[in-house]
CSV table of C-alpha atoms in Angstrom, one decimal:
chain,number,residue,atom,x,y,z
A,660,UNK,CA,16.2,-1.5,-4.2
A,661,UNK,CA,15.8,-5.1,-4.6
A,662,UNK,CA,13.8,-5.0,-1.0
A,663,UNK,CA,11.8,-2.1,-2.5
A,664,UNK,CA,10.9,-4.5,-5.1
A,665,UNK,CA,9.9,-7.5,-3.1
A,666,UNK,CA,7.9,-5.6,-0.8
A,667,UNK,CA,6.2,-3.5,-3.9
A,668,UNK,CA,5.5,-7.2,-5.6
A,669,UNK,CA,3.8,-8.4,-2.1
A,670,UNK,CA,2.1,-5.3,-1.0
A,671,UNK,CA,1.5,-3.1,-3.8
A,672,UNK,CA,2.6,0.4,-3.7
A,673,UNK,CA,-0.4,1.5,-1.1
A,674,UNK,CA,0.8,-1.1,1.5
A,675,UNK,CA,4.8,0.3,0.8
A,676,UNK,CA,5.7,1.2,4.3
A,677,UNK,CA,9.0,2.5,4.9
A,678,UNK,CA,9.3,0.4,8.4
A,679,UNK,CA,8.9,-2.6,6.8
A,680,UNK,CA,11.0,-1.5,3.6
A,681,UNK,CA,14.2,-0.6,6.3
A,682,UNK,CA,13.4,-4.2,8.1
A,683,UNK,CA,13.6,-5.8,4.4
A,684,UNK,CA,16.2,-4.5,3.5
A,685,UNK,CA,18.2,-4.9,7.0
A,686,UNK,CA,18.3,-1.0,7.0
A,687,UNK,CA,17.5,2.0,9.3
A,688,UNK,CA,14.2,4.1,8.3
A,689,UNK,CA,16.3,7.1,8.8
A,690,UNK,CA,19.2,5.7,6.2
A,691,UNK,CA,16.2,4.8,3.7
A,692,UNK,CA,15.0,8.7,4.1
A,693,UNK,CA,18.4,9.7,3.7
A,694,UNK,CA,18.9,8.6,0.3
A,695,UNK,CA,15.8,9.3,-0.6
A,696,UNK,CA,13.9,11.7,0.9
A,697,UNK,CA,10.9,10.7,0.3
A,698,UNK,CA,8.2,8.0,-0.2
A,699,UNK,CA,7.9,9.0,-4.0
A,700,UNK,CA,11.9,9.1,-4.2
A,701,UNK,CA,11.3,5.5,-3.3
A,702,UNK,CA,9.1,5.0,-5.7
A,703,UNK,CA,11.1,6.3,-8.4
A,704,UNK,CA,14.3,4.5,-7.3
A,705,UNK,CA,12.8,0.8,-7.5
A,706,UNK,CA,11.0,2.1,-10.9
A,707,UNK,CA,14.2,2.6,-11.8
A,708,UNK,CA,15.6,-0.1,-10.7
A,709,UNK,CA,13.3,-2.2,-11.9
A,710,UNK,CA,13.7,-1.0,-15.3
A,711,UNK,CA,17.3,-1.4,-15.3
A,712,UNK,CA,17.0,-5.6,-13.9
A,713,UNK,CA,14.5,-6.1,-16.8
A,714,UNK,CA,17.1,-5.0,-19.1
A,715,UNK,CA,20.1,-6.9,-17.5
A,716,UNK,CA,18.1,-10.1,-17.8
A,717,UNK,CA,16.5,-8.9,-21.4
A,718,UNK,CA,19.9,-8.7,-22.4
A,719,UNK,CA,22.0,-11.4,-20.8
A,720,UNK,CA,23.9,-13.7,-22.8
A,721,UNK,CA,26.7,-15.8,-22.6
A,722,UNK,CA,30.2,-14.6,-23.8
A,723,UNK,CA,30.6,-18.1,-26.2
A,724,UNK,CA,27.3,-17.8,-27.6
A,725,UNK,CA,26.6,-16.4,-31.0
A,726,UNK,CA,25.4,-12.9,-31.4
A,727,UNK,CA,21.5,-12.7,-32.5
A,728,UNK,CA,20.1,-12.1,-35.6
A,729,UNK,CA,17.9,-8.4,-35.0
A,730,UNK,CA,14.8,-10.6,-35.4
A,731,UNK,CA,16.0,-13.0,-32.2
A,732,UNK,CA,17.5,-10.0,-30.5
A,733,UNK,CA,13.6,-8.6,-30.6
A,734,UNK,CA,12.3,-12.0,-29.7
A,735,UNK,CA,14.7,-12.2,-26.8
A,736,UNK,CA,13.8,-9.1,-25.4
A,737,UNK,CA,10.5,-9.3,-25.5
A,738,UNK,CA,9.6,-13.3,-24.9
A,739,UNK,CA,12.3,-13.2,-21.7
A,740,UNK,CA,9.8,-10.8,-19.9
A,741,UNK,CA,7.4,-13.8,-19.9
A,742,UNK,CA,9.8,-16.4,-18.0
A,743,UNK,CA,8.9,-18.2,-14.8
A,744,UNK,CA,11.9,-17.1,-12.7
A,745,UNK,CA,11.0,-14.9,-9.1
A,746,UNK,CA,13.6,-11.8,-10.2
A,747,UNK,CA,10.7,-12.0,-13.5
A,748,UNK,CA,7.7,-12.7,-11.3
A,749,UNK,CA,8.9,-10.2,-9.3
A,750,UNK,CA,9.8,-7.3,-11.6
A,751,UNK,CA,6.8,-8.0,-13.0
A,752,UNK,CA,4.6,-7.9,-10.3
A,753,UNK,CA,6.0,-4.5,-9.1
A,754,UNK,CA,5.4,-2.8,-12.4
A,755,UNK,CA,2.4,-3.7,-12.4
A,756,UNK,CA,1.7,-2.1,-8.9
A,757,UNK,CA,3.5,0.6,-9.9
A,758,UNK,CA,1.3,1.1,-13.1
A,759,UNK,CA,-1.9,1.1,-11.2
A,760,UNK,CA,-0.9,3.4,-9.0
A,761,UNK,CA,0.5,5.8,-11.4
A,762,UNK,CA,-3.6,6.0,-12.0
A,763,UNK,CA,-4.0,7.8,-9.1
A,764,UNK,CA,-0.7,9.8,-8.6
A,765,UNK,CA,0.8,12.3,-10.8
A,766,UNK,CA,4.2,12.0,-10.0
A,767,UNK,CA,4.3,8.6,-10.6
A,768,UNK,CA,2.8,8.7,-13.8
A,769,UNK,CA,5.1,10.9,-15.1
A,770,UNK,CA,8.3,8.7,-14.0
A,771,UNK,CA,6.2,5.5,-15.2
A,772,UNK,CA,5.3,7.9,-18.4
A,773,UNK,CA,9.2,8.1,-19.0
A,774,UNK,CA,10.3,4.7,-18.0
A,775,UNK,CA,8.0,3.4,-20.8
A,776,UNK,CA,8.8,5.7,-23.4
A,777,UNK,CA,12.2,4.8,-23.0
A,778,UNK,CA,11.3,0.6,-23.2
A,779,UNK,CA,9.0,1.4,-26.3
A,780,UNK,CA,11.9,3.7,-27.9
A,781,UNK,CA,14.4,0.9,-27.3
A,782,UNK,CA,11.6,-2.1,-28.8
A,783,UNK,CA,11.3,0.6,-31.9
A,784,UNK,CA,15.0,0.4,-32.6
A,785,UNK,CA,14.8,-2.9,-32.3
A,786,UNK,CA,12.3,-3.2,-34.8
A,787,UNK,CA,13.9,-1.4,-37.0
A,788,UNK,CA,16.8,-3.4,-36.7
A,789,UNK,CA,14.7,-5.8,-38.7
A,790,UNK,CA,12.2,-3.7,-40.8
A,791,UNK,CA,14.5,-0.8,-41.5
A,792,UNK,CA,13.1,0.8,-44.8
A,793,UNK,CA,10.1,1.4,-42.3
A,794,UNK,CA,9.7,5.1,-40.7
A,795,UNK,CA,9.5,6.1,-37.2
A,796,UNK,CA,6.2,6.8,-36.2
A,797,UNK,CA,5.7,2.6,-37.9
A,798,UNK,CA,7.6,1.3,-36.1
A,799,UNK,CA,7.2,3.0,-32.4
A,800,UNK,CA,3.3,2.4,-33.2
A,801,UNK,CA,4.7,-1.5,-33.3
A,802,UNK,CA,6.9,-1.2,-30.8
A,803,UNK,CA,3.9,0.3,-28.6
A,804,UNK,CA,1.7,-2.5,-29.1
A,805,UNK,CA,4.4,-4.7,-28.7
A,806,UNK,CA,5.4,-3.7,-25.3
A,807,UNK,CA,1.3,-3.4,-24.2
A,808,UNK,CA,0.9,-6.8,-25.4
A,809,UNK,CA,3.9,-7.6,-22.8
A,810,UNK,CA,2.4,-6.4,-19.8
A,811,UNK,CA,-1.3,-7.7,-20.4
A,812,UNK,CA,0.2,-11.4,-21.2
A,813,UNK,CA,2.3,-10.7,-18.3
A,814,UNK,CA,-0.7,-9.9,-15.9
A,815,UNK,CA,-2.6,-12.5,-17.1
A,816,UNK,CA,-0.1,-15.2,-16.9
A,817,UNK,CA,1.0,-14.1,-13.3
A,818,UNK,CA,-2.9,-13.6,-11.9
A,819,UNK,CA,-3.0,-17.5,-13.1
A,820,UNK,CA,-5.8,-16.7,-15.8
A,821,UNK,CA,-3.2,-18.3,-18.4
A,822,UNK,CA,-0.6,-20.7,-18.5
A,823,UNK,CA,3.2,-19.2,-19.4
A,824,UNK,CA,3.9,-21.2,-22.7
A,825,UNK,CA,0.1,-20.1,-24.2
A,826,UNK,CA,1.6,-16.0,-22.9
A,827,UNK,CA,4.8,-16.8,-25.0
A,828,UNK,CA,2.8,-18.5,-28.2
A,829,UNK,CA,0.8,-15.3,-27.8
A,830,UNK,CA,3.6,-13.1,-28.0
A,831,UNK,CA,5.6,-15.0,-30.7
A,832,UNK,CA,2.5,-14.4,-33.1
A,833,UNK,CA,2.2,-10.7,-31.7
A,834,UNK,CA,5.8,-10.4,-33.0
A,835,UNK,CA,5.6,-12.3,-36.3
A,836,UNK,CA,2.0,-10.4,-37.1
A,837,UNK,CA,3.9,-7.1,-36.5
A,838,UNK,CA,6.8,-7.3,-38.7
A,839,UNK,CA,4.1,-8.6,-40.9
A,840,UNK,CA,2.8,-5.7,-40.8
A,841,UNK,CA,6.0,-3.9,-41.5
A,842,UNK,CA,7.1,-6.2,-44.2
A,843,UNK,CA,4.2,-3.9,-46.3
């Protein structure tokens, strides 16, 4: 998956070929189709895999640290997607292939469709971790803006059209202006 990835981030999902994928990945093409099938079982694997890294390293801390306040556990989650680090670049970079392609494939979009309810729901719960006399449909609207705001600071810090400290400021006011917001 992590090959799947890589080769995602550097071609996009139109230049995914599974030859070069098995060659990655130091892998047979006919062990790749084995497990999964298909091009668009693939595609769903490193979706999901993708999804699952961003959360390990949304979610990593030390055993000896302190546990975060809801407000820095938000803060974490959301300002660690903007870090200068290649598994981040990388994740990044994929989903954001993966996104774009979704445009143009049906099946895609519905497994990207789920992938990001799923990181809105989870941003939502976090925000209501810290605004919890708010209702539902506030606080996924948040959460939704939230997590959009993500991924265009994200492509816009990785295309080089903005430096990485200026996408976290960005994002730290994002954060404050919702619970803001929600604080009303």
């Amino acid at each position: 998956m992590e090959a799947a990835a890589r080769v995602i981030a550097r071609r996009g999902v139109r230049g995914l070929r599974v030859e070069e994928l098995a060659t990655e990945a130091g892998v047979s093409t006919a062990l790749i189709y084995y497990h999964f099938k298909d091009r668009a079982g693939i595609l769903r694997a490193t979706l999901e895999f993708i999804n699952d890294r961003a959360g390990r390293y949304t979610t990593e801390r030390l055993a000896d640290e302190p546990p975060l306040t809801p407000r820095g556990e938000l803060e974490q989650t959301l300002l660690l997607e903007l870090q200068d680090t290649p598994e981040v670049r990388e994740n990044s970079t994929a989903w954001g292939e993966l996104r774009a392609s979704a445009v143009f494939d049906p099946d895609l979009r519905e497994d990207l469709a789920r992938a990001t309810l799923g990181w809105v729901q989870e941003v939502a719960e976090l925000i209501g971790r810290v605004r919890p006399m708010n209702g539902a449909a506030a606080l996924a609207a948040s959460a939704e803006r939230l997590t959009a705001m993500v991924e265009g600071l994200s492509v816009r810090w990785l295309s080089g059209s903005l430096p990485l400290e200026h996408a976290r400021e960005l994002m730290a006011g994002a954060i404050d202006s919702e619970l803001e917001r929600l604080h009303h």
